[in-house]
Short mmCIF file of C-alpha atoms and ligand atoms in Angstrom, two decimals:
data_model
loop_
_atom_site.label_atom_id
_atom_site.label_comp_id
_atom_site.label_asym_id
_atom_site.label_seq_id
_atom_site.Cartn_x
_atom_site.Cartn_y
_atom_site.Cartn_z
CA MET A 1 -4.26 -48.56 28.39
CA THR A 2 -0.50 -48.36 28.77
CA TYR A 3 1.87 -50.14 26.48
CA ARG A 4 4.34 -50.97 29.19
CA SER A 5 2.05 -52.50 31.74
CA ASN A 6 2.54 -56.07 30.50
CA ARG A 7 6.22 -55.77 29.86
CA ALA A 8 8.96 -57.36 31.89
CA PRO A 9 11.25 -54.76 33.47
CA LEU A 10 13.94 -53.53 31.14
CA SER A 11 17.41 -54.95 31.63
CA PRO A 12 20.23 -52.46 32.32
CA THR A 13 21.45 -52.67 28.70
CA GLU A 14 17.96 -51.76 27.51
CA ASP A 15 17.62 -48.87 29.90
CA ALA A 16 18.34 -46.18 27.37
CA ARG A 17 15.18 -47.20 25.55
CA HIS A 18 12.98 -46.27 28.47
CA LEU A 19 12.44 -42.81 27.00
CA MET A 20 11.01 -44.39 23.88
CA PHE A 21 8.70 -46.65 25.83
CA ASP A 22 7.66 -43.70 27.98
CA ASP A 23 6.92 -41.78 24.79
CA LEU A 24 4.93 -44.69 23.46
CA GLU A 25 2.77 -44.60 26.57
CA LYS A 26 1.99 -40.93 26.11
CA LEU A 27 1.96 -40.98 22.33
CA GLY A 28 -1.63 -39.76 22.15
CA ARG A 29 -0.72 -36.58 24.01
CA ILE A 30 2.48 -36.19 22.02
CA LEU A 31 0.58 -36.38 18.75
CA VAL A 32 -1.98 -33.85 19.95
CA GLU A 33 0.80 -31.44 20.98
CA THR A 34 2.58 -32.04 17.69
CA GLY A 35 -0.67 -31.33 15.89
CA ASP A 36 -0.98 -28.06 17.78
CA VAL A 37 2.57 -27.04 16.88
CA ALA A 38 2.07 -27.97 13.22
CA HIS A 39 -1.27 -26.21 13.13
CA GLY A 40 0.26 -23.07 14.60
CA PHE A 41 2.95 -23.06 11.94
CA ILE A 42 0.52 -23.69 9.12
CA GLN A 43 -1.87 -20.95 10.25
CA GLY A 44 1.04 -18.61 10.96
CA ALA A 45 2.33 -18.95 7.40
CA ASP A 46 -0.23 -16.32 6.38
CA ASP A 47 1.49 -13.66 8.46
CA MET A 48 5.08 -14.68 9.12
CA ASP A 49 7.96 -13.50 6.96
CA VAL A 50 7.87 -15.65 3.86
CA THR A 51 11.55 -16.55 4.14
CA CYS A 52 14.07 -16.51 6.94
CA ARG A 53 17.27 -14.68 6.07
CA ASP A 54 19.25 -15.06 9.28
CA PHE A 55 19.56 -18.44 10.90
CA SER A 56 22.80 -17.74 12.73
CA ALA A 57 20.93 -18.52 15.97
CA PHE A 58 21.04 -22.18 14.96
CA ASP A 59 24.39 -23.84 15.61
CA PRO A 60 25.00 -26.82 13.29
CA SER A 61 28.15 -27.75 15.23
CA ARG A 62 26.38 -28.29 18.57
CA PRO A 63 27.53 -31.60 20.08
CA LEU A 64 24.93 -34.33 20.56
CA SER A 65 24.24 -35.13 24.20
CA ARG A 66 24.53 -38.72 25.42
CA GLN A 67 21.18 -38.62 27.11
CA GLY A 68 18.00 -37.41 25.54
CA SER A 69 14.96 -36.13 27.38
CA GLY A 70 12.11 -37.49 25.32
CA THR A 71 9.89 -36.33 22.52
CA LEU A 72 8.02 -33.53 24.26
CA ASP A 73 11.28 -31.82 25.16
CA ALA A 74 12.60 -32.30 21.64
CA LEU A 75 9.32 -30.93 20.31
CA ARG A 76 9.65 -27.86 22.49
CA ALA A 77 13.24 -27.39 21.24
CA ALA A 78 12.11 -27.76 17.63
CA LYS A 79 9.37 -25.21 18.23
CA GLU A 80 11.78 -22.70 19.70
CA GLU A 81 14.96 -23.34 17.75
CA ILE A 82 13.90 -24.54 14.31
CA LEU A 83 10.36 -23.52 13.40
CA PRO A 84 10.95 -19.75 13.72
CA LEU A 85 13.84 -20.04 11.27
CA LEU A 86 11.92 -21.82 8.52
CA ALA A 87 10.56 -20.45 5.27
CA ALA A 88 6.79 -20.13 5.03
CA SER A 89 6.98 -22.05 1.78
CA ILE A 90 3.64 -23.69 2.56
CA GLY A 91 2.10 -20.23 2.68
CA PRO A 92 0.20 -18.31 0.02
CA ARG A 93 2.86 -15.78 -1.02
CA TYR A 94 5.90 -18.01 -1.46
CA LEU A 95 6.30 -17.72 -5.21
CA GLY A 96 9.81 -19.11 -5.61
CA PHE A 97 10.82 -21.98 -7.94
CA VAL A 98 7.64 -24.02 -8.46
CA THR A 99 6.79 -24.71 -4.85
CA GLY A 100 3.56 -26.35 -3.92
CA GLY A 101 2.14 -26.17 -0.43
CA THR A 102 0.40 -28.98 1.36
CA THR A 103 -3.31 -29.56 1.29
CA PRO A 104 -4.78 -30.61 4.64
CA ALA A 105 -5.63 -34.05 3.24
CA ALA A 106 -2.13 -34.53 1.82
CA LEU A 107 -0.66 -33.56 5.18
CA VAL A 108 -2.82 -36.14 6.92
CA GLY A 109 -1.81 -38.74 4.33
CA ASP A 110 1.82 -37.89 4.90
CA TRP A 111 1.52 -38.22 8.65
CA LEU A 112 -0.30 -41.51 8.26
CA ALA A 113 2.40 -42.74 5.87
CA SER A 114 4.95 -42.10 8.61
CA ALA A 115 2.78 -43.60 11.33
CA VAL A 116 2.22 -46.86 9.47
CA ASP A 117 5.77 -46.73 8.04
CA GLN A 118 5.29 -49.33 5.34
CA ASN A 119 8.29 -50.23 3.25
CA ALA A 120 6.45 -49.74 -0.03
CA THR A 121 8.47 -52.18 -2.09
CA GLY A 122 5.64 -54.33 -3.37
CA PRO A 123 2.54 -56.37 -2.64
CA GLU A 124 4.02 -58.67 0.01
CA GLY A 125 1.71 -58.58 3.00
CA SER A 126 0.39 -55.05 2.50
CA VAL A 127 -2.08 -53.20 0.33
CA ASN A 128 0.38 -50.36 -0.20
CA ALA A 129 1.34 -51.49 -3.73
CA ALA A 130 -2.31 -51.62 -4.76
CA VAL A 131 -2.78 -48.08 -3.44
CA GLU A 132 0.15 -46.91 -5.57
CA GLU A 133 -1.37 -48.71 -8.55
CA GLN A 134 -4.69 -46.97 -7.98
CA VAL A 135 -3.05 -43.56 -7.68
CA ILE A 136 -1.12 -44.17 -10.90
CA ASN A 137 -4.37 -45.12 -12.63
CA TRP A 138 -5.95 -41.88 -11.43
CA LEU A 139 -2.96 -39.90 -12.66
CA CYS A 140 -3.29 -41.57 -16.05
CA ASP A 141 -6.94 -40.51 -16.12
CA ILE A 142 -5.99 -36.91 -15.34
CA GLY A 143 -3.45 -36.87 -18.18
CA ASN A 144 -5.85 -38.64 -20.59
CA LEU A 145 -3.39 -41.51 -20.82
CA PRO A 146 -5.00 -44.90 -21.49
CA ARG A 147 -4.63 -47.02 -18.36
CA ASP A 148 -3.95 -50.12 -20.42
CA ARG A 149 -0.96 -48.53 -22.11
CA PHE A 150 0.62 -46.48 -19.33
CA ASP A 151 1.96 -47.62 -16.02
CA GLY A 152 4.49 -46.13 -13.65
CA VAL A 153 5.98 -45.55 -10.28
CA LEU A 154 6.17 -42.82 -7.67
CA THR A 155 9.65 -41.42 -7.19
CA THR A 156 11.35 -38.92 -4.93
CA GLY A 157 10.86 -36.12 -7.46
CA ALA A 158 10.89 -35.02 -11.06
CA THR A 159 14.69 -35.23 -11.18
CA VAL A 160 14.54 -38.96 -10.51
CA SER A 161 11.61 -39.36 -12.88
CA ASN A 162 13.73 -37.74 -15.59
CA LEU A 163 16.53 -40.12 -14.64
CA LEU A 164 14.21 -43.10 -15.06
CA GLY A 165 13.16 -41.65 -18.42
CA LEU A 166 16.77 -41.58 -19.62
CA VAL A 167 17.63 -45.01 -18.30
CA THR A 168 14.51 -46.66 -19.75
CA ALA A 169 14.92 -44.87 -23.07
CA ARG A 170 18.55 -45.92 -23.35
CA GLN A 171 17.71 -49.54 -22.61
CA TRP A 172 14.91 -49.51 -25.19
CA CYS A 173 17.19 -47.90 -27.77
CA GLY A 174 19.75 -50.64 -27.15
CA GLU A 175 17.12 -53.34 -27.56
CA GLN A 176 16.12 -51.85 -30.93
CA VAL A 177 19.64 -52.42 -32.26
CA GLY A 178 20.26 -55.73 -30.49
CA VAL A 179 22.39 -54.72 -27.52
CA ASN A 180 21.59 -55.01 -23.84
CA ILE A 181 22.81 -52.05 -21.80
CA ASP A 182 21.31 -53.42 -18.60
CA ALA A 183 23.55 -56.47 -18.86
CA ASP A 184 26.59 -55.17 -20.70
CA GLY A 185 26.82 -51.48 -19.89
CA ALA A 186 26.43 -48.23 -21.77
CA SER A 187 29.59 -48.77 -23.80
CA VAL A 188 27.76 -51.26 -26.05
CA LEU A 189 25.75 -48.37 -27.42
CA PRO A 190 28.28 -45.64 -28.19
CA ASP A 191 26.11 -43.95 -30.78
CA LEU A 192 23.28 -42.69 -28.62
CA ALA A 193 22.06 -39.23 -29.61
CA ILE A 194 19.90 -37.10 -27.33
CA PHE A 195 18.01 -34.10 -28.69
CA ALA A 196 16.61 -31.39 -26.45
CA ALA A 197 15.62 -27.75 -26.85
CA SER A 198 14.91 -26.62 -23.28
CA PRO A 199 15.93 -29.42 -20.94
CA HIS A 200 15.37 -28.64 -17.28
CA ALA A 201 18.51 -28.39 -15.12
CA SER A 202 17.58 -31.71 -13.54
CA MET A 203 17.79 -33.42 -16.91
CA ILE A 204 21.29 -32.08 -17.44
CA LYS A 205 22.21 -33.45 -14.03
CA ASP A 206 20.68 -36.80 -15.01
CA LEU A 207 22.79 -36.87 -18.18
CA SER A 208 25.79 -36.73 -15.89
CA ILE A 209 24.49 -39.34 -13.46
CA THR A 210 23.75 -41.80 -16.27
CA GLY A 211 27.28 -41.38 -17.61
CA ILE A 212 25.96 -39.92 -20.86
CA GLY A 213 27.55 -36.59 -20.02
CA ARG A 214 26.21 -33.11 -19.39
CA ASN A 215 27.50 -31.83 -22.70
CA SER A 216 26.52 -34.88 -24.69
CA PHE A 217 23.20 -33.79 -26.01
CA ILE A 218 22.33 -32.11 -29.25
CA LYS A 219 20.90 -28.70 -28.53
CA VAL A 220 17.84 -28.06 -30.63
CA ALA A 221 16.89 -24.45 -31.40
CA THR A 222 13.88 -22.85 -29.75
CA LEU A 223 11.26 -20.80 -31.56
CA PRO A 224 12.11 -17.09 -31.33
CA GLY A 225 11.15 -15.56 -27.99
CA THR A 226 10.09 -18.91 -26.49
CA GLU A 227 11.45 -22.04 -24.84
CA GLU A 228 9.54 -24.17 -27.33
CA THR A 229 11.22 -26.70 -29.61
CA ASP A 230 11.80 -25.47 -33.14
CA LEU A 231 10.40 -28.40 -35.10
CA SER A 232 12.28 -27.72 -38.32
CA ASP A 233 15.57 -27.61 -36.42
CA LEU A 234 14.68 -30.85 -34.61
CA ARG A 235 13.88 -32.49 -37.94
CA ALA A 236 17.13 -31.25 -39.48
CA LYS A 237 19.17 -32.50 -36.53
CA LEU A 238 17.45 -35.89 -36.49
CA GLU A 239 18.09 -36.19 -40.24
CA ALA A 240 21.72 -35.22 -39.88
CA SER A 241 22.37 -37.74 -37.12
CA ASP A 242 23.70 -41.14 -38.05
CA ALA A 243 23.30 -42.45 -34.49
CA ARG A 244 21.48 -45.78 -34.31
CA ALA A 245 19.77 -44.76 -31.08
CA LYS A 246 17.89 -41.53 -30.55
CA ILE A 247 16.05 -39.95 -27.62
CA VAL A 248 14.07 -36.71 -27.88
CA ILE A 249 13.39 -34.77 -24.70
CA ALA A 250 10.37 -32.52 -24.97
CA SER A 251 8.79 -30.15 -22.48
CA ALA A 252 5.23 -29.74 -21.33
CA GLY A 253 5.62 -26.64 -19.20
CA THR A 254 9.13 -25.19 -19.12
CA VAL A 255 10.20 -23.80 -15.79
CA ASN A 256 10.46 -20.17 -16.94
CA ALA A 257 8.13 -19.43 -19.81
CA THR A 258 5.86 -22.42 -19.07
CA ASP A 259 6.04 -23.27 -22.76
CA PHE A 260 4.64 -26.48 -24.16
CA ASP A 261 6.13 -28.27 -27.13
CA ASP A 262 3.94 -29.39 -29.97
CA LEU A 263 3.86 -32.97 -28.72
CA ASN A 264 1.99 -34.41 -31.69
CA ALA A 265 4.48 -32.95 -34.15
CA ILE A 266 7.42 -34.18 -32.06
CA ALA A 267 5.81 -37.63 -31.72
CA ASP A 268 5.51 -37.73 -35.55
CA LEU A 269 9.22 -36.94 -35.86
CA CYS A 270 10.11 -39.54 -33.25
CA ALA A 271 8.07 -42.14 -35.12
CA ALA A 272 9.75 -41.21 -38.40
CA PHE A 273 13.27 -41.40 -36.94
CA GLY A 274 12.79 -44.29 -34.52
CA ALA A 275 13.40 -42.08 -31.50
CA TRP A 276 12.10 -42.43 -27.95
CA LEU A 277 10.02 -39.48 -26.78
CA HIS A 278 10.40 -38.38 -23.18
CA VAL A 279 8.21 -35.50 -22.00
CA ASP A 280 9.13 -33.50 -18.92
CA ALA A 281 5.76 -32.37 -17.59
CA ALA A 282 6.88 -31.87 -14.00
CA PHE A 283 4.12 -29.39 -13.27
CA GLY A 284 2.65 -28.80 -16.74
CA PHE A 285 0.99 -32.23 -16.54
CA PHE A 286 -1.74 -30.72 -14.38
CA ALA A 287 -2.68 -28.17 -17.05
CA ALA A 288 -4.80 -31.11 -18.20
CA LEU A 289 -7.16 -30.20 -15.35
CA ASP A 290 -7.82 -26.72 -16.75
CA ASP A 291 -10.17 -26.96 -19.72
CA ARG A 292 -8.76 -23.66 -21.03
CA ARG A 293 -5.31 -25.20 -21.23
CA ALA A 294 -5.77 -28.97 -21.54
CA HIS A 295 -5.07 -28.75 -25.29
CA PHE A 296 -1.44 -27.80 -24.50
CA LEU A 297 -0.96 -31.48 -23.63
CA SER A 298 -2.44 -32.86 -26.81
CA GLY A 299 -0.22 -35.74 -27.96
CA LEU A 300 1.05 -36.56 -24.47
CA GLU A 301 -0.40 -40.03 -24.86
CA ARG A 302 2.13 -40.63 -27.65
CA ALA A 303 5.08 -40.12 -25.30
CA ASP A 304 7.17 -43.15 -24.42
CA SER A 305 7.83 -41.77 -20.95
CA ILE A 306 6.58 -38.85 -18.89
CA THR A 307 7.90 -37.02 -15.84
CA SER A 308 5.65 -35.27 -13.39
CA ASP A 309 5.38 -34.82 -9.67
CA GLY A 310 2.91 -34.26 -6.91
CA HIS A 311 5.00 -32.00 -4.70
CA LYS A 312 4.69 -29.00 -6.96
CA TRP A 313 1.24 -28.24 -8.29
CA LEU A 314 -0.72 -31.02 -6.63
CA ASN A 315 0.30 -29.59 -3.26
CA VAL A 316 1.43 -32.87 -1.77
CA PRO A 317 4.34 -32.65 0.68
CA TYR A 318 7.86 -33.55 -0.38
CA ASP A 319 8.75 -35.97 -1.65
CA CYS A 320 6.49 -37.10 -4.44
CA GLY A 321 7.66 -37.63 -8.01
CA ILE A 322 5.71 -39.38 -10.76
CA PHE A 323 7.09 -41.43 -13.63
CA LEU A 324 4.84 -42.89 -16.31
CA THR A 325 5.79 -44.99 -19.30
CA ARG A 326 4.35 -47.09 -22.08
CA HIS A 327 7.25 -49.52 -21.64
CA ILE A 328 7.00 -50.64 -18.05
CA SER A 329 8.80 -53.93 -18.74
CA VAL A 330 11.82 -52.02 -20.04
CA LEU A 331 11.87 -49.91 -16.87
CA GLU A 332 11.66 -53.12 -14.85
CA THR A 333 14.56 -54.59 -16.78
CA CYS A 334 16.70 -51.63 -15.73
CA CYS A 335 15.57 -51.39 -12.12
CA ARG A 336 14.93 -54.96 -11.06
CA ALA A 337 16.53 -56.04 -7.84
CA PHE A 338 17.31 -59.74 -7.38
CA ALA A 339 18.11 -61.48 -4.13
CA PRO A 340 16.68 -64.63 -2.56
CA TYR A 341 15.39 -62.65 0.40
CA LEU A 342 13.42 -60.33 -1.90
CA GLU A 343 11.49 -63.11 -3.63
CA THR A 344 7.72 -62.99 -3.30
CA LYS A 345 4.75 -64.94 -4.58
CA ALA A 346 2.39 -62.08 -3.83
CA ILE A 347 0.41 -60.81 -6.80
CA GLY A 348 0.76 -57.15 -7.73
CA ASN A 349 3.31 -54.59 -8.84
CA SER A 350 6.75 -54.74 -7.30
CA TYR A 351 7.74 -51.09 -7.13
CA ILE A 352 11.18 -52.09 -5.91
CA ASN A 353 11.74 -53.13 -9.54
CA ARG A 354 10.61 -49.82 -11.00
CA GLY A 355 12.81 -47.21 -9.45
CA VAL A 356 16.08 -46.24 -7.86
CA GLU A 357 15.27 -47.07 -4.25
CA ASN A 358 14.76 -50.52 -2.83
CA SER A 359 13.29 -49.39 0.47
CA ARG A 360 10.61 -46.81 -0.22
CA ARG A 361 8.30 -44.49 1.63
CA PHE A 362 4.54 -45.07 1.26
CA ARG A 363 4.31 -41.88 -0.79
CA ALA A 364 1.16 -43.03 -2.55
CA LEU A 365 -0.84 -42.32 0.60
CA PRO A 366 -0.60 -38.49 0.66
CA LEU A 367 -1.50 -38.44 -3.04
CA TRP A 368 -4.38 -40.81 -2.48
CA MET A 369 -5.67 -38.74 0.41
CA THR A 370 -5.63 -35.43 -1.46
CA MET A 371 -7.23 -36.97 -4.55
CA MET A 372 -9.93 -38.65 -2.47
CA ALA A 373 -10.57 -35.56 -0.39
CA TYR A 374 -10.88 -32.97 -3.13
CA GLY A 375 -11.52 -34.94 -6.31
CA ILE A 376 -10.85 -33.77 -9.82
CA ASP A 377 -12.81 -30.56 -9.30
CA GLY A 378 -10.80 -29.57 -6.23
CA MET A 379 -7.47 -30.16 -7.94
CA ALA A 380 -8.65 -28.35 -11.07
CA ALA A 381 -9.77 -25.34 -9.03
CA VAL A 382 -6.21 -24.87 -7.73
CA ILE A 383 -4.75 -25.03 -11.23
CA ARG A 384 -7.26 -22.55 -12.60
CA ALA A 385 -6.86 -20.13 -9.70
CA ASN A 386 -3.05 -20.15 -9.93
CA CYS A 387 -3.15 -19.56 -13.70
CA ASP A 388 -5.55 -16.67 -13.16
CA GLN A 389 -3.24 -15.20 -10.52
CA ALA A 390 -0.24 -15.37 -12.88
CA ALA A 391 -2.31 -13.64 -15.57
CA ASP A 392 -3.50 -10.98 -13.13
CA LEU A 393 0.06 -10.18 -12.02
CA ALA A 394 1.13 -10.03 -15.68
CA MET A 395 -1.64 -7.55 -16.42
CA TRP A 396 -0.56 -5.36 -13.49
CA VAL A 397 3.10 -5.49 -14.61
CA ARG A 398 2.12 -4.58 -18.17
CA THR A 399 0.41 -1.40 -17.02
CA HIS A 400 3.13 -0.39 -14.54
CA GLU A 401 5.47 2.28 -15.91
CA LYS A 402 8.50 0.96 -14.00
CA LEU A 403 8.04 -2.72 -14.82
CA GLU A 404 8.26 -4.88 -17.93
CA LEU A 405 6.70 -8.22 -18.62
CA LEU A 406 9.32 -10.63 -19.99
CA ARG A 407 6.77 -13.11 -21.31
CA GLU A 408 3.04 -13.51 -21.32
CA PRO A 409 2.40 -16.40 -18.90
CA LYS A 410 0.88 -19.47 -20.47
CA LEU A 411 0.36 -21.14 -17.16
CA ASN A 412 1.26 -20.22 -13.58
CA VAL A 413 4.57 -18.33 -13.84
CA THR A 414 4.88 -14.59 -14.44
CA MET A 415 8.30 -13.37 -15.53
CA PHE A 416 9.05 -9.70 -15.27
CA ALA A 417 11.73 -7.12 -14.50
CA SER A 418 12.05 -3.44 -13.81
CA VAL A 419 12.98 -1.16 -16.67
CA GLY A 420 16.44 -0.72 -15.06
CA SER A 421 19.67 -2.60 -15.75
CA ASP A 422 20.32 -6.22 -14.73
CA ASP A 423 22.23 -4.94 -11.70
CA ASP A 424 19.30 -2.72 -10.74
CA ASN A 425 17.07 -5.76 -11.01
CA ARG A 426 19.34 -7.92 -8.88
CA ALA A 427 19.19 -5.28 -6.17
CA LEU A 428 15.44 -4.93 -6.60
CA LEU A 429 14.90 -8.67 -6.19
CA ASP A 430 16.91 -8.56 -2.95
CA ARG A 431 14.74 -5.71 -1.70
CA ILE A 432 11.49 -7.46 -2.60
CA ASN A 433 12.54 -10.66 -0.84
CA ALA A 434 13.99 -8.80 2.16
CA GLY A 435 10.55 -7.26 2.75
CA GLY A 436 9.34 -10.69 3.90
CA LYS A 437 5.90 -10.39 2.29
CA THR A 438 6.68 -12.53 -0.73
CA PHE A 439 9.51 -14.55 -2.21
CA LEU A 440 10.44 -14.52 -5.89
CA THR A 441 13.31 -16.32 -7.61
CA PRO A 442 15.59 -14.97 -10.34
CA THR A 443 15.83 -15.95 -13.97
CA ILE A 444 17.57 -14.97 -17.16
CA TYR A 445 15.13 -14.70 -20.02
CA GLY A 446 15.87 -13.38 -23.49
CA GLY A 447 19.31 -12.40 -22.17
CA ARG A 448 17.80 -10.27 -19.39
CA PHE A 449 17.84 -10.72 -15.63
CA GLY A 450 14.32 -10.92 -14.28
CA PHE A 451 12.09 -12.41 -11.61
CA ARG A 452 9.81 -15.40 -11.62
CA ALA A 453 6.60 -15.40 -9.63
CA ALA A 454 5.40 -19.01 -9.71
CA PHE A 455 1.87 -19.51 -8.41
CA SER A 456 1.57 -23.10 -7.25
CA ASN A 457 -0.09 -22.95 -3.86
CA TRP A 458 -3.71 -23.82 -3.16
CA ARG A 459 -3.85 -21.16 -0.45
CA THR A 460 -3.05 -18.15 -2.62
CA GLN A 461 -6.02 -15.78 -2.86
CA ASP A 462 -6.76 -12.37 -4.33
CA HIS A 463 -5.78 -10.51 -1.18
CA ASP A 464 -2.38 -12.27 -1.28
CA LEU A 465 -1.90 -11.02 -4.80
CA ALA A 466 -2.65 -7.50 -3.58
CA ILE A 467 0.03 -7.89 -0.87
CA VAL A 468 2.52 -9.21 -3.45
CA LYS A 469 1.93 -6.20 -5.71
CA GLN A 470 2.27 -3.85 -2.75
CA ALA A 471 5.56 -5.53 -1.74
CA ILE A 472 6.95 -5.07 -5.25
CA GLU A 473 5.74 -1.48 -5.35
CA MET A 474 7.42 -0.67 -2.06
CA ALA A 475 10.73 -2.16 -3.21
CA LEU A 476 10.80 -0.22 -6.49
C1 PLP B 1 10.19 -28.89 -15.74
C2 PLP B 1 10.87 -29.43 -14.50
N1 PLP B 1 11.45 -30.64 -14.54
C3 PLP B 1 12.08 -31.16 -13.48
C4 PLP B 1 12.15 -30.46 -12.29
C5 PLP B 1 12.88 -31.06 -11.11
O1 PLP B 1 11.95 -31.34 -10.10
P1 PLP B 1 12.33 -31.89 -8.65
O2 PLP B 1 12.88 -30.72 -7.92
O3 PLP B 1 11.04 -32.39 -8.12
O4 PLP B 1 13.31 -32.98 -8.79
C6 PLP B 1 11.57 -29.19 -12.21
C7 PLP B 1 11.65 -28.39 -10.98
O5 PLP B 1 11.24 -27.25 -10.91
C8 PLP B 1 10.89 -28.67 -13.34
O6 PLP B 1 10.29 -27.47 -13.30
#
């Protein structure tokens, strides 16, 4: 069947669309070829250099031609000009930041999400909102959060989930003292105090975006040698504050030490001082799937709001953030979008009213696919394997005479350095990464420059770990 066969001939002004209609006719072949290209890249990620360090061959200033030549030509150009210059961040030895790969099922879900291109705003005329609701229910189950108390929304990432946490918390705080920030602006609540021990960089950015201010939070001490909230300091600072509105930001898996706060103790303090508890569990949330570590998250169900995401440890492609809260109506107060053309009588959640974007990608589908395909056991196996790999690398570092472990990993990140100076370590990191076998990112921990090896990819296996160790050894 051809798509064009029943069409009237295109008028001259429509002519430029003929390439698109031609592509539509041969879309089956195009998708097969695209699949081959994608498959080649995915398979090749085992062997290619983990990062690309020279992309001078790509000219960002190239002028755009008036006439295109169709998808297959563009695909060929992408294959030659772009793909060879990419990082193999989907591969098993990319250990930078906290970078998840993509499970096959999540990839398929992502492609389908693009193919069906739903505007996932709500339940009007499409099941997409119900799929998002189901995925959020499953996430609640994973985190042992009662479905009848928690609800949420999928976002573009943990940064936006943290933003929603701040905005919802601030609105709730205002409501507690009889002011309405949503209607009247943040100035009606000048005495808002935010307490945080180890806020992620994204939270600091969100403090700026919300107009609260990057420097306008009360820094709580951490327990010696950790990134964990010092509870007695938090108590003292809550007691000393005469602010009417208080938000406490806790961590469930800090980005360096992967430390978890004592969430029950912090929830007790929040209850005593009338504070909102936001927990940043961007990747630590999934420790709930590892029975050896699930207790780290004890008390999470007492949080008012929680940040997590799927594009790190759940190995769903970008972008996929997760925001959960016990106060969904407060979130909806802040994010609701009114216009006659947006009205709907359809029954179900309107996600347009729960986040920053109005128009939204159907990002529930990749999550749904990976969860359906591999189940709880499959997801848990990735978490356990990555934690074991971080522990294995830590053990190797500990016994290596030229290396030092900066912190025992609690989860999936190993932090270490050579016994040399910070400058030596900077140069060493460059050498390790230049080797192309692995990619580590820097950190400062306990005042020392070091490296982070963050295991977050489902594809990482023992032989990859052996290659990583060899790459470090060769750079020493
Ligand atoms: C604890 C924590 N919170 C928030 C973020 C921000 O996540 P995203 O890049 O998805 O916005 C990160 C990223 O590493 C993180 O580790």
